[in-house]
Amino acid sequence: MDIPAELVHDTQARFLNRRAQRTEQLERLNVRGLIETDSAARVEARLARLGVPMPDAHALVQGHEPLAQLTSRLPQDTRQNVERLLGANDLVGVAYLDLARAAARAVARVVLRDRRGRTTGYGTGWLCSPRLLITNNHVLTSPDDARTAAAEFDYELRPDGTLRDRVTLSLDPDTLFLTSEPLDYTIVAMGGDTAPFGWIPCFGGADRNVLGEALSIIQHPSGEPKQVALRENRLVDRLPDFLHYETDTAPGSSGSPVFNDAWEVVALHHSGVPRTDAQGRVLRRDGQPTAPGDSDSDIDWIANEGVRISRILEDLRARPDAAHPLISELLAAPRPPRPAPETAAGSPVPTLDGATLDLGELDLNALKADPDGRVTLPVTLTLRLKAPEGRPAPSRDRLYLDPADADATRAYYATLNADLNADATPRERFLALSELVTGTHARVLAYAPAEQLYPWVDVWPDGQLRSLYSAREHTPAELIAADRAAQARRDRLAAAEGLNADALEDALPYNCEHVVPQSWFAKRQPMRGDLHHLFACEPDCNSFRGNTPYFDFPDYGEAIRSDCGRREPGEFEPAHGQGAAARATLYFLLRYPGVIRQYAPRHLQTLLAWHAAHPPGDWERHRNAAIHAVQGNRNPLIDHPDWAATTDFTEGLGR
């Protein structure tokens, strides 16, 4: 479909307004290279994402170590990825094509129809979760547009030049339809079975792209069979909401996914920047000004713009619809299994990553064939699961949301049946739960977030950590390295200056938040190291909140606030994480009754309202299981959210 003229105008205006910054960035890219163009923190995060240890990434970016010396000790695939990012080697392994093929399966042609079923245009869309498709707002503006549209998967050419059999699925806007005109995205539920096509997860974070990095786009230009612009696109500018990049995308590519070299989606393509003459007239490819009736395919496009995925995720988390199960699934979903690659004939080929066959010590002379001539071998099949880059590697006893935790949960609450019967009073329920979480707290942990929290407990399904209040993303390695560096500085200063350890921690804090501030319990154990109320959180948000109680501002959405939230004297409302913070605080009241003296019953109403409005998802369920494994106790409000309404938490308040 043709891109709306006002959208092209706005895109062009943003592009022209950034001419000076873009020219400077391009000159730096061409002369000094990628490392000296983008911020050091972003380049270091991108290198760490590719598998470079953070100290090595820092040494390379700061110029303390040459690239060749660093890459010489990296694994081959990591070395190749780093050299490709930095322009030292453009070769890609053949597995790169497998990743591209898997990503392409989730991309569909969006066919637009009127109410009589006549085709009126085309766009591109892609599965961003198991049950949702994302495209542009200017492709699907309203639920009525979606009701008559369809998504066509596998509309592409085979190696012999013939078309594959396409799979047409309807859209289901009555189940979910979310759209944003400013960010030009629409998310709609799918009808039919999308499982054969996989899906492309949406992750934000500074480690997904850097200026100068090559990007790829999978698209249906002008409604044509699926095509790919492979590494022909260079990221040239980053705006708060958009990315600008060089590519040959054509009209009809609206709604296409834009990928980095790891085939992680970084933008939703939505518009181009046309070439204009001195009078500001848009030019065609033949150099003549456009005339009424000219198609977008006639225009001479010089650059393109995509909506940043991190910005779309931020917008989704702030919407009232964020609690919808399908949106929660999108925001918390782990990377899906890659669909199996296909042969030239299109039949699936089963594959196993990291699989080994152990044939043991075979006596070949002892093997005998059955009457059909078949020989049965004693085989042991061993599977080693390889985690995607940046995600903690699973092990045999470390599964994210291990199904066995359901049995552990039932066993944990088995003794409560008599105490939590229908006749129990709210006070009796509080006392029973308090006794349970206190009596099962078998291990007191030291306050050491780099060892206890970041590596596993607070990790989201995508392998990242998210700041509790701002939702900024970090890799576990990033926060572990930062906290250990701060600890080393604290130790040096303490040894050299004889300074107080508490004062040094205030000056060089951890990237960790106690939702019940440490000053409220004088940093005593076991409260200080209790993982149930510890969360990843940058020092600026930690400091911004201070030791202020939580509060719900009626006009929060209209007030000026920081990325961390809104604070006024004696009151703080976080921008994100209200539900998790509320449940952790209510747990604290159960586990340590009488300690919190800063809350009154009116504060409990805020916590209970946040708990109800933001129910626990997979991340909190994972946290609960992981903490149970190391501490021995659980947060009942994560396992049984409905118990909050029948429990009298005033019993936990200090008098």
mmCIF file with all atom_site columns, C-alpha atoms in Angstrom, residues 441-547:
data_model
loop_
_atom_site.group_PDB
_atom_site.id
_atom_site.type_symbol
_atom_site.label_atom_id
_atom_site.label_alt_id
_atom_site.label_comp_id
_atom_site.label_asym_id
_atom_site.label_entity_id
_atom_site.label_seq_id
_atom_site.pdbx_PDB_ins_code
_atom_site.Cartn_x
_atom_site.Cartn_y
_atom_site.Cartn_z
_atom_site.occupancy
_atom_site.B_iso_or_equiv
_atom_site.pdbx_formal_charge
_atom_site.auth_seq_id
_atom_site.auth_comp_id
_atom_site.auth_asym_id
_atom_site.auth_atom_id
_atom_site.pdbx_PDB_model_num
ATOM 1   C CA . HIS A 1 441 ? 13.028 -19.658 55.625 1.00 0.00 ? 441 HIS A CA 1
ATOM 2   C CA . ALA A 1 442 ? 15.751 -22.251 56.074 1.00 0.00 ? 442 ALA A CA 1
ATOM 3   C CA . ARG A 1 443 ? 18.783 -20.374 54.772 1.00 0.00 ? 443 ARG A CA 1
ATOM 4   C CA . VAL A 1 444 ? 19.811 -16.813 55.556 1.00 0.00 ? 444 VAL A CA 1
ATOM 5   C CA . LEU A 1 445 ? 21.659 -15.322 52.595 1.00 0.00 ? 445 LEU A CA 1
ATOM 6   C CA . ALA A 1 446 ? 24.291 -12.619 52.664 1.00 0.00 ? 446 ALA A CA 1
ATOM 7   C CA . TYR A 1 447 ? 23.457 -9.443  50.804 1.00 0.00 ? 447 TYR A CA 1
ATOM 8   C CA . ALA A 1 448 ? 25.400 -10.122 47.595 1.00 0.00 ? 448 ALA A CA 1
ATOM 9   C CA . PRO A 1 449 ? 23.262 -9.319  44.535 1.00 0.00 ? 449 PRO A CA 1
ATOM 10  C CA . ALA A 1 450 ? 26.087 -10.066 42.077 1.00 0.00 ? 450 ALA A CA 1
ATOM 11  C CA . GLU A 1 451 ? 26.153 -13.645 43.371 1.00 0.00 ? 451 GLU A CA 1
ATOM 12  C CA . GLN A 1 452 ? 22.597 -14.211 44.580 1.00 0.00 ? 452 GLN A CA 1
ATOM 13  C CA . LEU A 1 453 ? 20.296 -12.053 42.435 1.00 0.00 ? 453 LEU A CA 1
ATOM 14  C CA . TYR A 1 454 ? 21.595 -11.134 38.973 1.00 0.00 ? 454 TYR A CA 1
ATOM 15  C CA . PRO A 1 455 ? 22.907 -14.461 37.636 1.00 0.00 ? 455 PRO A CA 1
ATOM 16  C CA . TRP A 1 456 ? 19.570 -16.284 37.804 1.00 0.00 ? 456 TRP A CA 1
ATOM 17  C CA . VAL A 1 457 ? 16.936 -15.215 40.337 1.00 0.00 ? 457 VAL A CA 1
ATOM 18  C CA . ASP A 1 458 ? 15.956 -11.876 38.733 1.00 0.00 ? 458 ASP A CA 1
ATOM 19  C CA . VAL A 1 459 ? 16.476 -12.919 35.097 1.00 0.00 ? 459 VAL A CA 1
ATOM 20  C CA . TRP A 1 460 ? 13.536 -12.429 32.727 1.00 0.00 ? 460 TRP A CA 1
ATOM 21  C CA . PRO A 1 461 ? 12.555 -15.074 30.159 1.00 0.00 ? 461 PRO A CA 1
ATOM 22  C CA . ASP A 1 462 ? 14.646 -13.318 27.482 1.00 0.00 ? 462 ASP A CA 1
ATOM 23  C CA . GLY A 1 463 ? 17.811 -13.642 29.583 1.00 0.00 ? 463 GLY A CA 1
ATOM 24  C CA . GLN A 1 464 ? 17.924 -9.950  30.513 1.00 0.00 ? 464 GLN A CA 1
ATOM 25  C CA . LEU A 1 465 ? 17.567 -8.047  33.771 1.00 0.00 ? 465 LEU A CA 1
ATOM 26  C CA . ARG A 1 466 ? 15.110 -5.167  33.918 1.00 0.00 ? 466 ARG A CA 1
ATOM 27  C CA . SER A 1 467 ? 15.285 -2.298  36.360 1.00 0.00 ? 467 SER A CA 1
ATOM 28  C CA . LEU A 1 468 ? 12.295 -2.593  38.656 1.00 0.00 ? 468 LEU A CA 1
ATOM 29  C CA . TYR A 1 469 ? 11.245 1.058   38.395 1.00 0.00 ? 469 TYR A CA 1
ATOM 30  C CA . SER A 1 470 ? 12.437 2.191   34.942 1.00 0.00 ? 470 SER A CA 1
ATOM 31  C CA . ALA A 1 471 ? 12.287 -1.155  33.042 1.00 0.00 ? 471 ALA A CA 1
ATOM 32  C CA . ARG A 1 472 ? 15.691 -0.383  31.503 1.00 0.00 ? 472 ARG A CA 1
ATOM 33  C CA . GLU A 1 473 ? 17.342 -3.566  30.288 1.00 0.00 ? 473 GLU A CA 1
ATOM 34  C CA . HIS A 1 474 ? 20.763 -4.885  31.267 1.00 0.00 ? 474 HIS A CA 1
ATOM 35  C CA . THR A 1 475 ? 22.595 -8.129  30.746 1.00 0.00 ? 475 THR A CA 1
ATOM 36  C CA . PRO A 1 476 ? 23.365 -10.083 33.924 1.00 0.00 ? 476 PRO A CA 1
ATOM 37  C CA . ALA A 1 477 ? 27.071 -9.773  33.062 1.00 0.00 ? 477 ALA A CA 1
ATOM 38  C CA . GLU A 1 478 ? 26.747 -5.988  32.907 1.00 0.00 ? 478 GLU A CA 1
ATOM 39  C CA . LEU A 1 479 ? 25.346 -5.586  36.428 1.00 0.00 ? 479 LEU A CA 1
ATOM 40  C CA . ILE A 1 480 ? 27.576 -8.285  37.886 1.00 0.00 ? 480 ILE A CA 1
ATOM 41  C CA . ALA A 1 481 ? 30.661 -6.527  36.514 1.00 0.00 ? 481 ALA A CA 1
ATOM 42  C CA . ALA A 1 482 ? 29.435 -3.108  37.667 1.00 0.00 ? 482 ALA A CA 1
ATOM 43  C CA . ASP A 1 483 ? 28.698 -4.282  41.207 1.00 0.00 ? 483 ASP A CA 1
ATOM 44  C CA . ARG A 1 484 ? 31.970 -6.149  41.533 1.00 0.00 ? 484 ARG A CA 1
ATOM 45  C CA . ALA A 1 485 ? 33.879 -3.121  40.290 1.00 0.00 ? 485 ALA A CA 1
ATOM 46  C CA . ALA A 1 486 ? 32.081 -0.956  42.852 1.00 0.00 ? 486 ALA A CA 1
ATOM 47  C CA . GLN A 1 487 ? 32.844 -3.493  45.582 1.00 0.00 ? 487 GLN A CA 1
ATOM 48  C CA . ALA A 1 488 ? 36.524 -3.498  44.622 1.00 0.00 ? 488 ALA A CA 1
ATOM 49  C CA . ARG A 1 489 ? 36.583 0.294   44.877 1.00 0.00 ? 489 ARG A CA 1
ATOM 50  C CA . ARG A 1 490 ? 34.863 0.132   48.260 1.00 0.00 ? 490 ARG A CA 1
ATOM 51  C CA . ASP A 1 491 ? 37.451 -2.367  49.505 1.00 0.00 ? 491 ASP A CA 1
ATOM 52  C CA . ARG A 1 492 ? 40.364 -0.235  48.280 1.00 0.00 ? 492 ARG A CA 1
ATOM 53  C CA . LEU A 1 493 ? 38.971 2.920   49.859 1.00 0.00 ? 493 LEU A CA 1
ATOM 54  C CA . ALA A 1 494 ? 38.211 1.157   53.118 1.00 0.00 ? 494 ALA A CA 1
ATOM 55  C CA . ALA A 1 495 ? 41.744 -0.229  53.288 1.00 0.00 ? 495 ALA A CA 1
ATOM 56  C CA . ALA A 1 496 ? 43.432 3.016   52.293 1.00 0.00 ? 496 ALA A CA 1
ATOM 57  C CA . GLU A 1 497 ? 41.280 5.555   54.102 1.00 0.00 ? 497 GLU A CA 1
ATOM 58  C CA . GLY A 1 498 ? 39.737 3.513   56.911 1.00 0.00 ? 498 GLY A CA 1
ATOM 59  C CA . LEU A 1 499 ? 36.273 4.675   55.847 1.00 0.00 ? 499 LEU A CA 1
ATOM 60  C CA . ASN A 1 500 ? 33.013 3.226   57.127 1.00 0.00 ? 500 ASN A CA 1
ATOM 61  C CA . ALA A 1 501 ? 31.639 0.408   54.962 1.00 0.00 ? 501 ALA A CA 1
ATOM 62  C CA . ASP A 1 502 ? 28.050 1.690   55.113 1.00 0.00 ? 502 ASP A CA 1
ATOM 63  C CA . ALA A 1 503 ? 29.101 5.160   54.008 1.00 0.00 ? 503 ALA A CA 1
ATOM 64  C CA . LEU A 1 504 ? 31.069 3.687   51.118 1.00 0.00 ? 504 LEU A CA 1
ATOM 65  C CA . GLU A 1 505 ? 28.082 1.638   49.989 1.00 0.00 ? 505 GLU A CA 1
ATOM 66  C CA . ASP A 1 506 ? 25.960 4.775   49.943 1.00 0.00 ? 506 ASP A CA 1
ATOM 67  C CA . ALA A 1 507 ? 28.605 6.459   47.777 1.00 0.00 ? 507 ALA A CA 1
ATOM 68  C CA . LEU A 1 508 ? 29.126 3.412   45.517 1.00 0.00 ? 508 LEU A CA 1
ATOM 69  C CA . PRO A 1 509 ? 25.779 1.603   45.646 1.00 0.00 ? 509 PRO A CA 1
ATOM 70  C CA . TYR A 1 510 ? 24.788 -1.728  44.170 1.00 0.00 ? 510 TYR A CA 1
ATOM 71  C CA . ASN A 1 511 ? 22.440 -1.930  41.180 1.00 0.00 ? 511 ASN A CA 1
ATOM 72  C CA . CYS A 1 512 ? 19.871 -3.364  43.555 1.00 0.00 ? 512 CYS A CA 1
ATOM 73  C CA . GLU A 1 513 ? 16.709 -2.154  45.256 1.00 0.00 ? 513 GLU A CA 1
ATOM 74  C CA . HIS A 1 514 ? 15.231 -3.261  48.572 1.00 0.00 ? 514 HIS A CA 1
ATOM 75  C CA . VAL A 1 515 ? 11.521 -2.548  48.118 1.00 0.00 ? 515 VAL A CA 1
ATOM 76  C CA . VAL A 1 516 ? 11.454 -2.247  51.902 1.00 0.00 ? 516 VAL A CA 1
ATOM 77  C CA . PRO A 1 517 ? 14.292 0.273   52.361 1.00 0.00 ? 517 PRO A CA 1
ATOM 78  C CA . GLN A 1 518 ? 17.255 -0.902  54.411 1.00 0.00 ? 518 GLN A CA 1
ATOM 79  C CA . SER A 1 519 ? 17.003 2.079   56.748 1.00 0.00 ? 519 SER A CA 1
ATOM 80  C CA . TRP A 1 520 ? 13.590 0.807   57.881 1.00 0.00 ? 520 TRP A CA 1
ATOM 81  C CA . PHE A 1 521 ? 15.212 -2.267  59.431 1.00 0.00 ? 521 PHE A CA 1
ATOM 82  C CA . ALA A 1 522 ? 18.697 -0.863  60.126 1.00 0.00 ? 522 ALA A CA 1
ATOM 83  C CA . LYS A 1 523 ? 20.287 -3.210  57.544 1.00 0.00 ? 523 LYS A CA 1
ATOM 84  C CA . ARG A 1 524 ? 19.740 -6.194  59.808 1.00 0.00 ? 524 ARG A CA 1
ATOM 85  C CA . GLN A 1 525 ? 19.681 -9.789  58.692 1.00 0.00 ? 525 GLN A CA 1
ATOM 86  C CA . PRO A 1 526 ? 17.846 -11.819 57.540 1.00 0.00 ? 526 PRO A CA 1
ATOM 87  C CA . MET A 1 527 ? 15.903 -8.906  56.043 1.00 0.00 ? 527 MET A CA 1
ATOM 88  C CA . ARG A 1 528 ? 18.877 -7.433  54.216 1.00 0.00 ? 528 ARG A CA 1
ATOM 89  C CA . GLY A 1 529 ? 19.660 -10.520 52.173 1.00 0.00 ? 529 GLY A CA 1
ATOM 90  C CA . ASP A 1 530 ? 16.081 -11.798 51.729 1.00 0.00 ? 530 ASP A CA 1
ATOM 91  C CA . LEU A 1 531 ? 15.785 -12.201 47.962 1.00 0.00 ? 531 LEU A CA 1
ATOM 92  C CA . HIS A 1 532 ? 12.023 -11.879 47.912 1.00 0.00 ? 532 HIS A CA 1
ATOM 93  C CA . HIS A 1 533 ? 12.258 -8.089  48.228 1.00 0.00 ? 533 HIS A CA 1
ATOM 94  C CA . LEU A 1 534 ? 15.480 -7.542  46.229 1.00 0.00 ? 534 LEU A CA 1
ATOM 95  C CA . PHE A 1 535 ? 15.311 -6.453  42.580 1.00 0.00 ? 535 PHE A CA 1
ATOM 96  C CA . ALA A 1 536 ? 17.699 -5.185  39.928 1.00 0.00 ? 536 ALA A CA 1
ATOM 97  C CA . CYS A 1 537 ? 17.534 -1.390  39.865 1.00 0.00 ? 537 CYS A CA 1
ATOM 98  C CA . GLU A 1 538 ? 20.072 1.225   38.779 1.00 0.00 ? 538 GLU A CA 1
ATOM 99  C CA . PRO A 1 539 ? 21.475 3.483   41.511 1.00 0.00 ? 539 PRO A CA 1
ATOM 100 C CA . ASP A 1 540 ? 19.806 6.569   40.034 1.00 0.00 ? 540 ASP A CA 1
ATOM 101 C CA . CYS A 1 541 ? 16.325 5.069   40.454 1.00 0.00 ? 541 CYS A CA 1
ATOM 102 C CA . ASN A 1 542 ? 17.284 3.640   43.836 1.00 0.00 ? 542 ASN A CA 1
ATOM 103 C CA . SER A 1 543 ? 18.457 7.074   44.939 1.00 0.00 ? 543 SER A CA 1
ATOM 104 C CA . PHE A 1 544 ? 15.447 8.805   43.350 1.00 0.00 ? 544 PHE A CA 1
ATOM 105 C CA . ARG A 1 545 ? 13.077 6.770   45.503 1.00 0.00 ? 545 ARG A CA 1
ATOM 106 C CA . GLY A 1 546 ? 15.246 6.915   48.616 1.00 0.00 ? 546 GLY A CA 1
ATOM 107 C CA . ASN A 1 547 ? 13.401 5.501   51.629 1.00 0.00 ? 547 ASN A CA 1
#
